[in-house]
Amino acid sequence: MEFIQNTINWIKAEIFEAWLILAFGLFTITAGFLFWKIGSTPGSKALLWPLIVSGVIYAGIASGMLFSNQKRMAEFPQNYQQSKKEFVNAEKKRIEDFQYGYKVSKIVATLFFAMTLIIFWTTKNPMWQGIGIGLSYFALTGLMIDYFSQERADIYYSFVLKALQ
């Protein structure tokens, strides 16, 4: 299999992930409205804004992923045909440049979980507890998304290193 096929497979997986994240973001926004509209307790009504904010952030991330990866899908095969060695080197650098994001998401998730615990230990205010739930929901989702994204990136990176040998 030629290297570009690995790249195309990776981009297709990123596009699929972006559609899932977009659907998840829209589902989260809908859930926020449903908790607010149908919920009968102060706690359920307090989930409106935390879920809407989480959903909008995830929908925004997904939209950016869809835009950038569909653009890559069109450009990468042409770039590869122009200079295979330069393309593979550029991919190596690109992958190495976004690896820090996985560490950042783990740090952010840890902080959000800690903030959630502090909120639940220190207050019984439904609004603050809704924020805490929103923070943990956002963190857990981010960890799950990045787990699979990092796994795919690591596999793709091994193909990049193999192509450079």
PDB file of C-alpha atoms in Angstrom:
ATOM      1  CA  MET A   1       0.000   0.000   0.000  1.00  0.00           C
ATOM      2  CA  GLU A   2       1.308   3.422  -0.919  1.00  0.00           C
ATOM      3  CA  PHE A   3       1.802   5.921   1.923  1.00  0.00           C
ATOM      4  CA  ILE A   4      -0.895   8.297   0.651  1.00  0.00           C
ATOM      5  CA  GLN A   5      -3.508   5.581   1.236  1.00  0.00           C
ATOM      6  CA  ASN A   6      -2.620   5.618   4.962  1.00  0.00           C
ATOM      7  CA  THR A   7      -3.042   9.388   4.913  1.00  0.00           C
ATOM      8  CA  ILE A   8      -6.425   9.156   3.202  1.00  0.00           C
ATOM      9  CA  ASN A   9      -7.584   6.493   5.676  1.00  0.00           C
ATOM     10  CA  TRP A  10      -6.497   8.705   8.570  1.00  0.00           C
ATOM     11  CA  ILE A  11      -8.320  11.737   7.136  1.00  0.00           C
ATOM     12  CA  LYS A  12     -11.487   9.686   6.547  1.00  0.00           C
ATOM     13  CA  ALA A  13     -11.398   8.570  10.183  1.00  0.00           C
ATOM     14  CA  GLU A  14     -10.949  12.199  11.301  1.00  0.00           C
ATOM     15  CA  ILE A  15     -13.946  13.255   9.185  1.00  0.00           C
ATOM     16  CA  PHE A  16     -16.041  10.430  10.639  1.00  0.00           C
ATOM     17  CA  GLU A  17     -14.992  11.470  14.149  1.00  0.00           C
ATOM     18  CA  ALA A  18     -15.910  15.081  13.356  1.00  0.00           C
ATOM     19  CA  TRP A  19     -19.428  14.027  12.294  1.00  0.00           C
ATOM     20  CA  LEU A  20     -19.802  12.065  15.540  1.00  0.00           C
ATOM     21  CA  ILE A  21     -18.598  15.023  17.600  1.00  0.00           C
ATOM     22  CA  LEU A  22     -20.978  17.349  15.750  1.00  0.00           C
ATOM     23  CA  ALA A  23     -23.896  14.975  16.397  1.00  0.00           C
ATOM     24  CA  PHE A  24     -22.829  14.712  20.040  1.00  0.00           C
ATOM     25  CA  GLY A  25     -22.643  18.511  20.336  1.00  0.00           C
ATOM     26  CA  LEU A  26     -26.121  18.914  18.863  1.00  0.00           C
ATOM     27  CA  PHE A  27     -27.444  16.128  21.107  1.00  0.00           C
ATOM     28  CA  THR A  28     -25.921  17.879  24.131  1.00  0.00           C
ATOM     29  CA  ILE A  29     -27.534  21.196  23.205  1.00  0.00           C
ATOM     30  CA  THR A  30     -30.875  19.432  22.765  1.00  0.00           C
ATOM     31  CA  ALA A  31     -30.447  17.658  26.111  1.00  0.00           C
ATOM     32  CA  GLY A  32     -29.789  20.996  27.793  1.00  0.00           C
ATOM     33  CA  PHE A  33     -33.034  22.412  26.437  1.00  0.00           C
ATOM     34  CA  LEU A  34     -34.945  19.268  27.376  1.00  0.00           C
ATOM     35  CA  PHE A  35     -33.608  19.288  30.950  1.00  0.00           C
ATOM     36  CA  TRP A  36     -34.635  22.936  31.229  1.00  0.00           C
ATOM     37  CA  LYS A  37     -38.054  22.522  29.587  1.00  0.00           C
ATOM     38  CA  ILE A  38     -39.161  19.137  30.893  1.00  0.00           C
ATOM     39  CA  GLY A  39     -37.152  18.906  34.103  1.00  0.00           C
ATOM     40  CA  SER A  40     -39.081  19.506  37.284  1.00  0.00           C
ATOM     41  CA  THR A  41     -36.242  20.053  39.745  1.00  0.00           C
ATOM     42  CA  PRO A  42     -33.910  23.035  40.170  1.00  0.00           C
ATOM     43  CA  GLY A  43     -30.970  20.729  39.417  1.00  0.00           C
ATOM     44  CA  SER A  44     -32.353  19.637  36.052  1.00  0.00           C
ATOM     45  CA  LYS A  45     -33.151  23.223  35.074  1.00  0.00           C
ATOM     46  CA  ALA A  46     -29.618  24.265  36.090  1.00  0.00           C
ATOM     47  CA  LEU A  47     -28.156  22.022  33.383  1.00  0.00           C
ATOM     48  CA  LEU A  48     -29.407  24.311  30.593  1.00  0.00           C
ATOM     49  CA  TRP A  49     -26.347  26.539  30.200  1.00  0.00           C
ATOM     50  CA  PRO A  50     -23.600  24.052  31.079  1.00  0.00           C
ATOM     51  CA  LEU A  51     -24.909  21.624  28.461  1.00  0.00           C
ATOM     52  CA  ILE A  52     -25.512  24.306  25.853  1.00  0.00           C
ATOM     53  CA  VAL A  53     -21.989  25.686  26.311  1.00  0.00           C
ATOM     54  CA  SER A  54     -20.467  22.186  26.124  1.00  0.00           C
ATOM     55  CA  GLY A  55     -22.532  21.338  23.060  1.00  0.00           C
ATOM     56  CA  VAL A  56     -21.666  24.574  21.255  1.00  0.00           C
ATOM     57  CA  ILE A  57     -17.953  24.061  21.946  1.00  0.00           C
ATOM     58  CA  TYR A  58     -18.060  20.491  20.625  1.00  0.00           C
ATOM     59  CA  ALA A  59     -20.122  21.511  17.583  1.00  0.00           C
ATOM     60  CA  GLY A  60     -17.581  24.264  16.889  1.00  0.00           C
ATOM     61  CA  ILE A  61     -14.641  21.890  17.217  1.00  0.00           C
ATOM     62  CA  ALA A  62     -16.362  19.403  14.899  1.00  0.00           C
ATOM     63  CA  SER A  63     -17.110  22.076  12.308  1.00  0.00           C
ATOM     64  CA  GLY A  64     -13.456  23.100  12.275  1.00  0.00           C
ATOM     65  CA  MET A  65     -12.388  19.471  11.923  1.00  0.00           C
ATOM     66  CA  LEU A  66     -14.793  18.915   9.034  1.00  0.00           C
ATOM     67  CA  PHE A  67     -13.601  22.025   7.222  1.00  0.00           C
ATOM     68  CA  SER A  68      -9.871  21.394   7.673  1.00  0.00           C
ATOM     69  CA  ASN A  69      -9.975  17.652   6.962  1.00  0.00           C
ATOM     70  CA  GLN A  70     -12.127  17.950   3.861  1.00  0.00           C
ATOM     71  CA  LYS A  71      -9.676  20.557   2.615  1.00  0.00           C
ATOM     72  CA  ARG A  72      -6.808  18.143   3.376  1.00  0.00           C
ATOM     73  CA  MET A  73      -8.625  15.346   1.555  1.00  0.00           C
ATOM     74  CA  ALA A  74      -8.564  17.480  -1.603  1.00  0.00           C
ATOM     75  CA  GLU A  75      -5.002  18.850  -1.230  1.00  0.00           C
ATOM     76  CA  PHE A  76      -2.967  15.977   0.198  1.00  0.00           C
ATOM     77  CA  PRO A  77      -3.039  13.581  -2.789  1.00  0.00           C
ATOM     78  CA  GLN A  78      -1.824  16.398  -5.060  1.00  0.00           C
ATOM     79  CA  ASN A  79       0.899  17.403  -2.592  1.00  0.00           C
ATOM     80  CA  TYR A  80       1.991  13.789  -2.279  1.00  0.00           C
ATOM     81  CA  GLN A  81       2.299  13.375  -6.043  1.00  0.00           C
ATOM     82  CA  GLN A  82       4.408  16.555  -6.294  1.00  0.00           C
ATOM     83  CA  SER A  83       7.018  15.403  -3.779  1.00  0.00           C
ATOM     84  CA  LYS A  84       6.529  12.219  -1.780  1.00  0.00           C
ATOM     85  CA  LYS A  85       9.528  12.763   0.514  1.00  0.00           C
ATOM     86  CA  GLU A  86       8.591  16.373   1.333  1.00  0.00           C
ATOM     87  CA  PHE A  87       4.990  15.330   1.959  1.00  0.00           C
ATOM     88  CA  VAL A  88       5.983  12.608   4.429  1.00  0.00           C
ATOM     89  CA  ASN A  89       8.375  14.990   6.224  1.00  0.00           C
ATOM     90  CA  ALA A  90       5.629  17.624   6.428  1.00  0.00           C
ATOM     91  CA  GLU A  91       3.241  15.014   7.866  1.00  0.00           C
ATOM     92  CA  LYS A  92       5.825  14.014  10.476  1.00  0.00           C
ATOM     93  CA  LYS A  93       6.168  17.629  11.597  1.00  0.00           C
ATOM     94  CA  ARG A  94       2.395  18.220  11.542  1.00  0.00           C
ATOM     95  CA  ILE A  95       1.745  15.190  13.743  1.00  0.00           C
ATOM     96  CA  GLU A  96       4.513  16.122  16.177  1.00  0.00           C
ATOM     97  CA  ASP A  97       3.160  19.678  16.392  1.00  0.00           C
ATOM     98  CA  PHE A  98      -0.316  18.675  17.569  1.00  0.00           C
ATOM     99  CA  GLN A  99       0.773  16.008  20.088  1.00  0.00           C
ATOM    100  CA  TYR A 100       0.895  18.598  22.889  1.00  0.00           C
ATOM    101  CA  GLY A 101      -2.887  18.919  22.591  1.00  0.00           C
ATOM    102  CA  TYR A 102      -3.385  15.481  24.080  1.00  0.00           C
ATOM    103  CA  LYS A 103      -1.431  16.440  27.205  1.00  0.00           C
ATOM    104  CA  VAL A 104      -3.356  19.699  27.458  1.00  0.00           C
ATOM    105  CA  SER A 105      -6.706  17.888  27.297  1.00  0.00           C
ATOM    106  CA  LYS A 106      -5.640  15.540  30.108  1.00  0.00           C
ATOM    107  CA  ILE A 107      -4.575  18.490  32.266  1.00  0.00           C
ATOM    108  CA  VAL A 108      -7.812  20.369  31.537  1.00  0.00           C
ATOM    109  CA  ALA A 109      -9.893  17.262  32.299  1.00  0.00           C
ATOM    110  CA  THR A 110      -8.064  16.759  35.591  1.00  0.00           C
ATOM    111  CA  LEU A 111      -8.685  20.391  36.567  1.00  0.00           C
ATOM    112  CA  PHE A 112     -12.343  20.189  35.557  1.00  0.00           C
ATOM    113  CA  PHE A 113     -12.860  17.002  37.597  1.00  0.00           C
ATOM    114  CA  ALA A 114     -11.158  18.621  40.600  1.00  0.00           C
ATOM    115  CA  MET A 115     -13.346  21.726  40.212  1.00  0.00           C
ATOM    116  CA  THR A 116     -16.435  19.506  40.053  1.00  0.00           C
ATOM    117  CA  LEU A 117     -15.474  17.785  43.294  1.00  0.00           C
ATOM    118  CA  ILE A 118     -14.823  21.108  45.000  1.00  0.00           C
ATOM    119  CA  ILE A 119     -18.181  22.442  43.807  1.00  0.00           C
ATOM    120  CA  PHE A 120     -20.061  19.375  45.061  1.00  0.00           C
ATOM    121  CA  TRP A 121     -18.229  19.365  48.405  1.00  0.00           C
ATOM    122  CA  THR A 122     -18.738  23.064  49.078  1.00  0.00           C
ATOM    123  CA  THR A 123     -22.211  23.974  47.815  1.00  0.00           C
ATOM    124  CA  LYS A 124     -25.708  22.653  47.367  1.00  0.00           C
ATOM    125  CA  ASN A 125     -26.590  25.431  44.927  1.00  0.00           C
ATOM    126  CA  PRO A 126     -28.215  23.806  41.856  1.00  0.00           C
ATOM    127  CA  MET A 127     -26.668  26.325  39.462  1.00  0.00           C
ATOM    128  CA  TRP A 128     -23.132  25.586  40.697  1.00  0.00           C
ATOM    129  CA  GLN A 129     -23.765  21.870  40.750  1.00  0.00           C
ATOM    130  CA  GLY A 130     -25.056  22.118  37.158  1.00  0.00           C
ATOM    131  CA  ILE A 131     -21.817  23.871  36.249  1.00  0.00           C
ATOM    132  CA  GLY A 132     -19.896  21.071  37.970  1.00  0.00           C
ATOM    133  CA  ILE A 133     -21.789  18.426  36.033  1.00  0.00           C
ATOM    134  CA  GLY A 134     -21.173  20.376  32.833  1.00  0.00           C
ATOM    135  CA  LEU A 135     -17.441  20.555  33.585  1.00  0.00           C
ATOM    136  CA  SER A 136     -17.164  16.815  34.221  1.00  0.00           C
ATOM    137  CA  TYR A 137     -19.300  16.003  31.196  1.00  0.00           C
ATOM    138  CA  PHE A 138     -17.083  18.212  29.026  1.00  0.00           C
ATOM    139  CA  ALA A 139     -13.905  16.690  30.494  1.00  0.00           C
ATOM    140  CA  LEU A 140     -15.015  13.077  30.163  1.00  0.00           C
ATOM    141  CA  THR A 141     -16.135  13.611  26.588  1.00  0.00           C
ATOM    142  CA  GLY A 142     -12.869  15.351  25.723  1.00  0.00           C
ATOM    143  CA  LEU A 143     -10.852  12.491  27.188  1.00  0.00           C
ATOM    144  CA  MET A 144     -12.856   9.943  25.240  1.00  0.00           C
ATOM    145  CA  ILE A 145     -12.499  11.842  21.960  1.00  0.00           C
ATOM    146  CA  ASP A 146      -8.777  12.428  22.468  1.00  0.00           C
ATOM    147  CA  TYR A 147      -8.181   8.800  23.464  1.00  0.00           C
ATOM    148  CA  PHE A 148      -9.325   7.575  20.047  1.00  0.00           C
ATOM    149  CA  SER A 149      -7.779  10.520  18.220  1.00  0.00           C
ATOM    150  CA  GLN A 150      -4.398   9.915  19.847  1.00  0.00           C
ATOM    151  CA  GLU A 151      -4.615   6.202  19.098  1.00  0.00           C
ATOM    152  CA  ARG A 152      -5.212   6.942  15.400  1.00  0.00           C
ATOM    153  CA  ALA A 153      -2.471   9.584  15.364  1.00  0.00           C
ATOM    154  CA  ASP A 154       0.017   7.136  16.911  1.00  0.00           C
ATOM    155  CA  ILE A 155      -0.805   4.486  14.310  1.00  0.00           C
ATOM    156  CA  TYR A 156      -0.526   7.016  11.497  1.00  0.00           C
ATOM    157  CA  TYR A 157       2.745   8.326  12.937  1.00  0.00           C
ATOM    158  CA  SER A 158       4.183   4.790  12.831  1.00  0.00           C
ATOM    159  CA  PHE A 159       3.360   4.704   9.096  1.00  0.00           C
ATOM    160  CA  VAL A 160       5.072   8.080   8.698  1.00  0.00           C
ATOM    161  CA  LEU A 161       8.224   6.833  10.436  1.00  0.00           C
ATOM    162  CA  LYS A 162       8.174   3.648   8.367  1.00  0.00           C
ATOM    163  CA  ALA A 163       7.875   5.694   5.153  1.00  0.00           C
ATOM    164  CA  LEU A 164      10.900   7.786   6.168  1.00  0.00           C
ATOM    165  CA  GLN A 165      13.146   4.722   6.571  1.00  0.00           C
TER     166      GLN A 165
END
